[in-house]
PDB file of C-alpha atoms in Angstrom:
ATOM      1  CA  MET A   1     130.086 235.583 173.091  1.00  0.00           C
ATOM      2  CA  ALA A   2     128.647 239.377 172.906  1.00  0.00           C
ATOM      3  CA  ASP A   3     132.354 239.872 171.493  1.00  0.00           C
ATOM      4  CA  LEU A   4     131.670 237.418 168.803  1.00  0.00           C
ATOM      5  CA  GLN A   5     128.159 238.797 167.846  1.00  0.00           C
ATOM      6  CA  ALA A   6     129.549 242.453 167.483  1.00  0.00           C
ATOM      7  CA  TRP A   7     132.526 240.666 165.341  1.00  0.00           C
ATOM      8  CA  HIS A   8     129.768 238.900 163.040  1.00  0.00           C
ATOM      9  CA  ALA A   9     127.732 241.942 163.216  1.00  0.00           C
ATOM     10  CA  GLN A  10     129.954 244.389 161.420  1.00  0.00           C
ATOM     11  CA  ASP A  11     131.640 241.426 159.186  1.00  0.00           C
ATOM     12  CA  VAL A  12     127.603 241.370 157.897  1.00  0.00           C
ATOM     13  CA  HIS A  13     127.953 245.046 157.351  1.00  0.00           C
ATOM     14  CA  LEU A  14     131.153 245.431 155.794  1.00  0.00           C
ATOM     15  CA  TRP A  15     129.987 242.237 152.921  1.00  0.00           C
ATOM     16  CA  GLN A  16     126.809 244.372 152.460  1.00  0.00           C
ATOM     17  CA  TYR A  17     128.352 247.473 151.902  1.00  0.00           C
ATOM     18  CA  ALA A  18     131.085 246.284 149.680  1.00  0.00           C
ATOM     19  CA  ASP A  19     128.596 244.358 147.437  1.00  0.00           C
ATOM     20  CA  GLY A  20     126.102 247.361 147.526  1.00  0.00           C
ATOM     21  CA  THR A  21     129.317 249.188 146.510  1.00  0.00           C
ATOM     22  CA  VAL A  22     130.189 246.979 143.577  1.00  0.00           C
ATOM     23  CA  ARG A  23     126.624 246.916 142.749  1.00  0.00           C
ATOM     24  CA  ARG A  24     126.171 250.284 141.985  1.00  0.00           C
ATOM     25  CA  ALA A  25     129.131 250.062 140.458  1.00  0.00           C
ATOM     26  CA  VAL A  26     128.039 247.966 138.068  1.00  0.00           C
ATOM     27  CA  ASN A  27     125.072 249.725 137.356  1.00  0.00           C
ATOM     28  CA  MET A  28     126.821 253.037 137.172  1.00  0.00           C
ATOM     29  CA  ARG A  29     129.195 251.623 134.497  1.00  0.00           C
ATOM     30  CA  LYS A  30     125.913 250.008 132.559  1.00  0.00           C
ATOM     31  CA  ARG A  31     123.763 253.226 132.493  1.00  0.00           C
ATOM     32  CA  LEU A  32     127.126 255.171 131.035  1.00  0.00           C
ATOM     33  CA  TYR A  33     127.172 252.520 128.211  1.00  0.00           C
ATOM     34  CA  ARG A  34     123.403 252.920 127.344  1.00  0.00           C
ATOM     35  CA  MET A  35     123.944 256.326 127.126  1.00  0.00           C
ATOM     36  CA  PHE A  36     127.086 256.151 124.905  1.00  0.00           C
ATOM     37  CA  ALA A  37     125.039 253.582 122.969  1.00  0.00           C
ATOM     38  CA  ALA A  38     121.855 256.081 122.556  1.00  0.00           C
ATOM     39  CA  ASP A  39     124.463 258.862 121.825  1.00  0.00           C
ATOM     40  CA  MET A  40     126.209 256.966 119.012  1.00  0.00           C
ATOM     41  CA  ARG A  41     122.605 255.882 117.472  1.00  0.00           C
ATOM     42  CA  LYS A  42     121.587 259.612 117.667  1.00  0.00           C
ATOM     43  CA  ARG A  43     124.955 260.315 115.826  1.00  0.00           C
ATOM     44  CA  TYR A  44     125.618 258.031 113.010  1.00  0.00           C
ATOM     45  CA  ALA A  45     122.882 256.192 111.055  1.00  0.00           C
ATOM     46  CA  LYS A  46     125.080 253.153 110.795  1.00  0.00           C
ATOM     47  CA  ILE A  47     127.208 252.107 113.758  1.00  0.00           C
ATOM     48  CA  ALA A  48     129.622 248.410 112.627  1.00  0.00           C
ATOM     49  CA  VAL A  49     130.929 246.711 115.320  1.00  0.00           C
ATOM     50  CA  GLU A  50     133.042 243.241 115.457  1.00  0.00           C
ATOM     51  CA  ASP A  51     131.698 239.991 115.993  1.00  0.00           C
ATOM     52  CA  CYS A  52     133.712 238.552 118.255  1.00  0.00           C
ATOM     53  CA  ASP A  53     133.037 236.937 121.541  1.00  0.00           C
ATOM     54  CA  TRP A  54     134.907 238.822 124.577  1.00  0.00           C
ATOM     55  CA  ARG A  55     134.464 236.306 126.876  1.00  0.00           C
ATOM     56  CA  LYS A  56     137.339 234.239 125.024  1.00  0.00           C
ATOM     57  CA  LEU A  57     139.674 236.781 125.083  1.00  0.00           C
ATOM     58  CA  ALA A  58     138.642 237.959 129.161  1.00  0.00           C
ATOM     59  CA  ARG A  59     138.950 234.305 130.214  1.00  0.00           C
ATOM     60  CA  ASN A  60     141.757 233.329 132.678  1.00  0.00           C
ATOM     61  CA  LYS A  61     144.813 231.968 131.320  1.00  0.00           C
ATOM     62  CA  PRO A  62     145.107 228.151 132.185  1.00  0.00           C
ATOM     63  CA  ALA A  63     145.521 226.513 136.033  1.00  0.00           C
ATOM     64  CA  ASP A  64     149.294 225.549 135.601  1.00  0.00           C
ATOM     65  CA  LYS A  65     150.069 229.251 134.847  1.00  0.00           C
ATOM     66  CA  ASN A  66     150.202 231.182 137.828  1.00  0.00           C
ATOM     67  CA  GLU A  67     150.817 234.459 136.683  1.00  0.00           C
ATOM     68  CA  PHE A  68     148.519 237.929 137.279  1.00  0.00           C
ATOM     69  CA  ASP A  69     147.779 239.361 133.877  1.00  0.00           C
ATOM     70  CA  PRO A  70     146.605 242.612 134.695  1.00  0.00           C
ATOM     71  CA  SER A  71     145.437 243.775 131.297  1.00  0.00           C
ATOM     72  CA  LYS A  72     142.520 240.772 131.774  1.00  0.00           C
ATOM     73  CA  ARG A  73     141.363 242.192 134.941  1.00  0.00           C
ATOM     74  CA  TYR A  74     140.873 245.487 133.958  1.00  0.00           C
ATOM     75  CA  MET A  75     138.992 244.048 130.428  1.00  0.00           C
ATOM     76  CA  ARG A  76     137.065 242.397 132.888  1.00  0.00           C
ATOM     77  CA  ILE A  77     136.481 245.230 134.475  1.00  0.00           C
ATOM     78  CA  ALA A  78     135.603 247.948 131.492  1.00  0.00           C
ATOM     79  CA  SER A  79     133.186 245.112 130.303  1.00  0.00           C
ATOM     80  CA  ILE A  80     133.922 245.227 126.425  1.00  0.00           C
ATOM     81  CA  GLY A  81     131.416 242.775 125.944  1.00  0.00           C
ATOM     82  CA  MET A  82     128.510 244.553 127.671  1.00  0.00           C
ATOM     83  CA  LEU A  83     129.220 247.745 125.706  1.00  0.00           C
ATOM     84  CA  ARG A  84     128.979 245.895 122.317  1.00  0.00           C
ATOM     85  CA  GLN A  85     126.000 243.809 123.357  1.00  0.00           C
ATOM     86  CA  LEU A  86     124.439 247.373 124.248  1.00  0.00           C
ATOM     87  CA  LEU A  87     125.363 249.004 121.150  1.00  0.00           C
ATOM     88  CA  VAL A  88     123.843 245.871 118.879  1.00  0.00           C
ATOM     89  CA  GLN A  89     120.538 246.578 121.180  1.00  0.00           C
ATOM     90  CA  ALA A  90     120.698 250.131 119.809  1.00  0.00           C
ATOM     91  CA  GLY A  91     121.214 249.187 116.274  1.00  0.00           C
ATOM     92  CA  ALA A  92     124.472 248.279 115.544  1.00  0.00           C
ATOM     93  CA  VAL A  93     125.412 245.909 112.845  1.00  0.00           C
ATOM     94  CA  PRO A  94     128.212 243.127 113.887  1.00  0.00           C
ATOM     95  CA  ASN A  95     130.156 241.835 110.790  1.00  0.00           C
ATOM     96  CA  ASP A  96     132.817 239.316 111.049  1.00  0.00           C
ATOM     97  CA  GLY A  97     135.899 240.683 112.412  1.00  0.00           C
ATOM     98  CA  ALA A  98     138.431 238.121 110.506  1.00  0.00           C
ATOM     99  CA  TYR A  99     141.080 240.103 109.002  1.00  0.00           C
ATOM    100  CA  THR A 100     140.206 243.379 109.870  1.00  0.00           C
ATOM    101  CA  THR A 101     143.133 244.367 111.501  1.00  0.00           C
ATOM    102  CA  THR A 102     145.674 243.077 108.524  1.00  0.00           C
ATOM    103  CA  THR A 103     143.631 243.623 105.588  1.00  0.00           C
ATOM    104  CA  CYS A 104     144.955 246.589 103.942  1.00  0.00           C
ATOM    105  CA  HIS A 105     142.230 249.007 103.530  1.00  0.00           C
ATOM    106  CA  VAL A 106     143.922 250.783 100.713  1.00  0.00           C
ATOM    107  CA  CYS A 107     144.634 248.113  98.675  1.00  0.00           C
ATOM    108  CA  GLY A 108     142.960 245.091 100.099  1.00  0.00           C
ATOM    109  CA  SER A 109     146.056 242.679 100.564  1.00  0.00           C
ATOM    110  CA  ILE A 110     146.142 241.048 103.500  1.00  0.00           C
ATOM    111  CA  GLU A 111     149.276 241.611 105.387  1.00  0.00           C
ATOM    112  CA  GLU A 112     151.484 239.340 108.158  1.00  0.00           C
ATOM    113  CA  TRP A 113     153.011 240.900 111.113  1.00  0.00           C
ATOM    114  CA  ASP A 114     152.909 240.739 114.546  1.00  0.00           C
ATOM    115  CA  ALA A 115     150.363 242.886 115.498  1.00  0.00           C
ATOM    116  CA  ALA A 116     151.092 242.388 119.093  1.00  0.00           C
ATOM    117  CA  LYS A 117     154.073 244.326 118.689  1.00  0.00           C
ATOM    118  CA  GLU A 118     153.888 246.977 116.265  1.00  0.00           C
ATOM    119  CA  LEU A 119     150.888 248.860 116.494  1.00  0.00           C
ATOM    120  CA  ARG A 120     151.602 250.803 113.248  1.00  0.00           C
ATOM    121  CA  HIS A 121     152.407 248.642 110.098  1.00  0.00           C
ATOM    122  CA  ARG A 122     153.616 249.526 106.289  1.00  0.00           C
ATOM    123  CA  CYS A 123     151.678 248.012 103.495  1.00  0.00           C
ATOM    124  CA  GLU A 124     154.372 245.973 101.458  1.00  0.00           C
ATOM    125  CA  ARG A 125     151.825 246.062  98.245  1.00  0.00           C
ATOM    126  CA  CYS A 126     150.989 250.066  97.858  1.00  0.00           C
ATOM    127  CA  GLY A 127     153.046 251.408 100.759  1.00  0.00           C
ATOM    128  CA  ALA A 128     150.631 253.056 102.707  1.00  0.00           C
ATOM    129  CA  GLU A 129     151.010 253.015 106.756  1.00  0.00           C
ATOM    130  CA  TRP A 130     148.421 253.105 108.888  1.00  0.00           C
ATOM    131  CA  ASP A 131     147.032 252.263 112.534  1.00  0.00           C
ATOM    132  CA  GLN A 132     146.062 248.692 112.803  1.00  0.00           C
ATOM    133  CA  ASP A 133     142.502 250.125 114.829  1.00  0.00           C
ATOM    134  CA  TYR A 134     142.010 252.661 112.247  1.00  0.00           C
ATOM    135  CA  ASN A 135     142.606 250.004 109.725  1.00  0.00           C
ATOM    136  CA  ALA A 136     139.883 247.370 111.269  1.00  0.00           C
ATOM    137  CA  ALA A 137     137.666 250.319 111.723  1.00  0.00           C
ATOM    138  CA  VAL A 138     137.560 251.456 107.881  1.00  0.00           C
ATOM    139  CA  ASN A 139     137.612 247.504 107.163  1.00  0.00           C
ATOM    140  CA  LEU A 140     134.607 247.164 109.277  1.00  0.00           C
ATOM    141  CA  LYS A 141     132.655 250.433 107.803  1.00  0.00           C
ATOM    142  CA  ARG A 142     133.180 249.223 104.443  1.00  0.00           C
ATOM    143  CA  MET A 143     131.559 245.885 105.284  1.00  0.00           C
ATOM    144  CA  ALA A 144     128.589 247.383 107.085  1.00  0.00           C
ATOM    145  CA  GLU A 145     128.161 249.522 104.125  1.00  0.00           C
ATOM    146  CA  LEU A 146     128.486 246.307 102.159  1.00  0.00           C
ATOM    147  CA  GLY A 147     125.925 244.559 104.214  1.00  0.00           C
ATOM    148  CA  GLY A 148     128.512 242.359 105.619  1.00  0.00           C
ATOM    149  CA  GLU A 149     130.477 241.069 102.990  1.00  0.00           C
ATOM    150  CA  LYS A 150     133.994 241.450 102.691  1.00  0.00           C
ATOM    151  CA  PRO A 151     135.262 244.208 100.764  1.00  0.00           C
ATOM    152  CA  ASP A 152     137.255 243.269  96.890  1.00  0.00           C
ATOM    153  CA  SER A 153     140.453 244.599  96.842  1.00  0.00           C
ATOM    154  CA  GLY A 154     139.300 246.877  93.873  1.00  0.00           C
ATOM    155  CA  SER A 155     140.102 250.370  94.175  1.00  0.00           C
ATOM    156  CA  ARG A 156     139.370 252.550  97.358  1.00  0.00           C
ATOM    157  CA  ASP A 157     138.727 255.985  98.247  1.00  0.00           C
ATOM    158  CA  THR A 158     141.053 256.490 101.369  1.00  0.00           C
ATOM    159  CA  GLN A 159     139.360 259.858 102.213  1.00  0.00           C
ATOM    160  CA  SER A 160     137.106 259.899 105.583  1.00  0.00           C
ATOM    161  CA  ASP A 161     134.849 263.195 105.686  1.00  0.00           C
ATOM    162  CA  GLY A 162     133.856 262.870 109.143  1.00  0.00           C
ATOM    163  CA  VAL A 163     130.211 263.492 108.438  1.00  0.00           C
ATOM    164  CA  PRO A 164     127.677 261.052 109.779  1.00  0.00           C
ATOM    165  CA  ASP A 165     126.246 258.360 107.160  1.00  0.00           C
ATOM    166  CA  VAL A 166     122.478 259.259 105.957  1.00  0.00           C
ATOM    167  CA  SER A 167     120.617 256.096 106.273  1.00  0.00           C
ATOM    168  CA  ALA A 168     119.078 254.277 102.933  1.00  0.00           C
ATOM    169  CA  ASN A 169     115.623 255.306 104.574  1.00  0.00           C
ATOM    170  CA  GLY A 170     116.316 258.833 104.940  1.00  0.00           C
ATOM    171  CA  VAL A 171     115.441 258.103 108.535  1.00  0.00           C
ATOM    172  CA  VAL A 172     117.563 260.145 111.408  1.00  0.00           C
ATOM    173  CA  TYR A 173     116.980 260.258 115.142  1.00  0.00           C
ATOM    174  CA  VAL A 174     116.331 263.355 116.535  1.00  0.00           C
ATOM    175  CA  GLY A 175     116.347 264.523 119.905  1.00  0.00           C
ATOM    176  CA  ARG A 176     113.625 266.019 121.594  1.00  0.00           C
ATOM    177  CA  TRP A 177     115.554 269.472 121.768  1.00  0.00           C
ATOM    178  CA  ALA A 178     115.403 269.427 117.919  1.00  0.00           C
ATOM    179  CA  LYS A 179     111.939 268.358 117.648  1.00  0.00           C
ATOM    180  CA  ARG A 180     111.086 271.375 119.718  1.00  0.00           C
ATOM    181  CA  LYS A 181     113.101 273.807 118.073  1.00  0.00           C
ATOM    182  CA  ALA A 182     111.769 272.727 114.745  1.00  0.00           C
ATOM    183  CA  ASN A 183     108.312 272.509 116.408  1.00  0.00           C
ATOM    184  CA  ARG A 184     108.705 276.210 117.298  1.00  0.00           C
ATOM    185  CA  SER A 185     110.261 277.335 114.152  1.00  0.00           C
ATOM    186  CA  GLN A 186     106.935 275.862 111.925  1.00  0.00           C
ATOM    187  CA  LYS A 187     104.190 277.806 114.200  1.00  0.00           C
ATOM    188  CA  GLY A 188     106.433 281.141 113.627  1.00  0.00           C
ATOM    189  CA  GLN A 189     105.344 280.368 109.787  1.00  0.00           C
TER     190      GLN A 189
END
């Protein structure tokens, strides 16, 4: 009986240890995502994200298929939906993500191809070659600039200067160190 109680105590201890480790990892991930979202908010006046339900993408396959898909497991571990939610809480604007990958950011034509097999694509209409993710990011940025509306297929500039957007109301978030530096320079005047 003493052996059974010792085994039970050890089992409870290991279960609590494993549970605590998972909780710490989840909290650390959430803290890192919050810091990332706050950093993005400090750097950019506007942040655009796709308005999609990541839970649908992470769902397991139907029960009749007994295949293990490691990509789904890692998607759950990364919890992209949580990152998106924290970005929205930090001020990101969710935009409709339909056709952002397949719409050419140069000419606006909707291209049809197997996006799962090809990461890069050449537009049949204008001949521009682009990466799917870059193309989607440019389209989301344009939609955010237009207030959520789909951009028309008119002329578009393809240059990106890499400078953060200036907000419409002119408010730029400044961290505490920049505020202190500004206050010191004003005191010296």
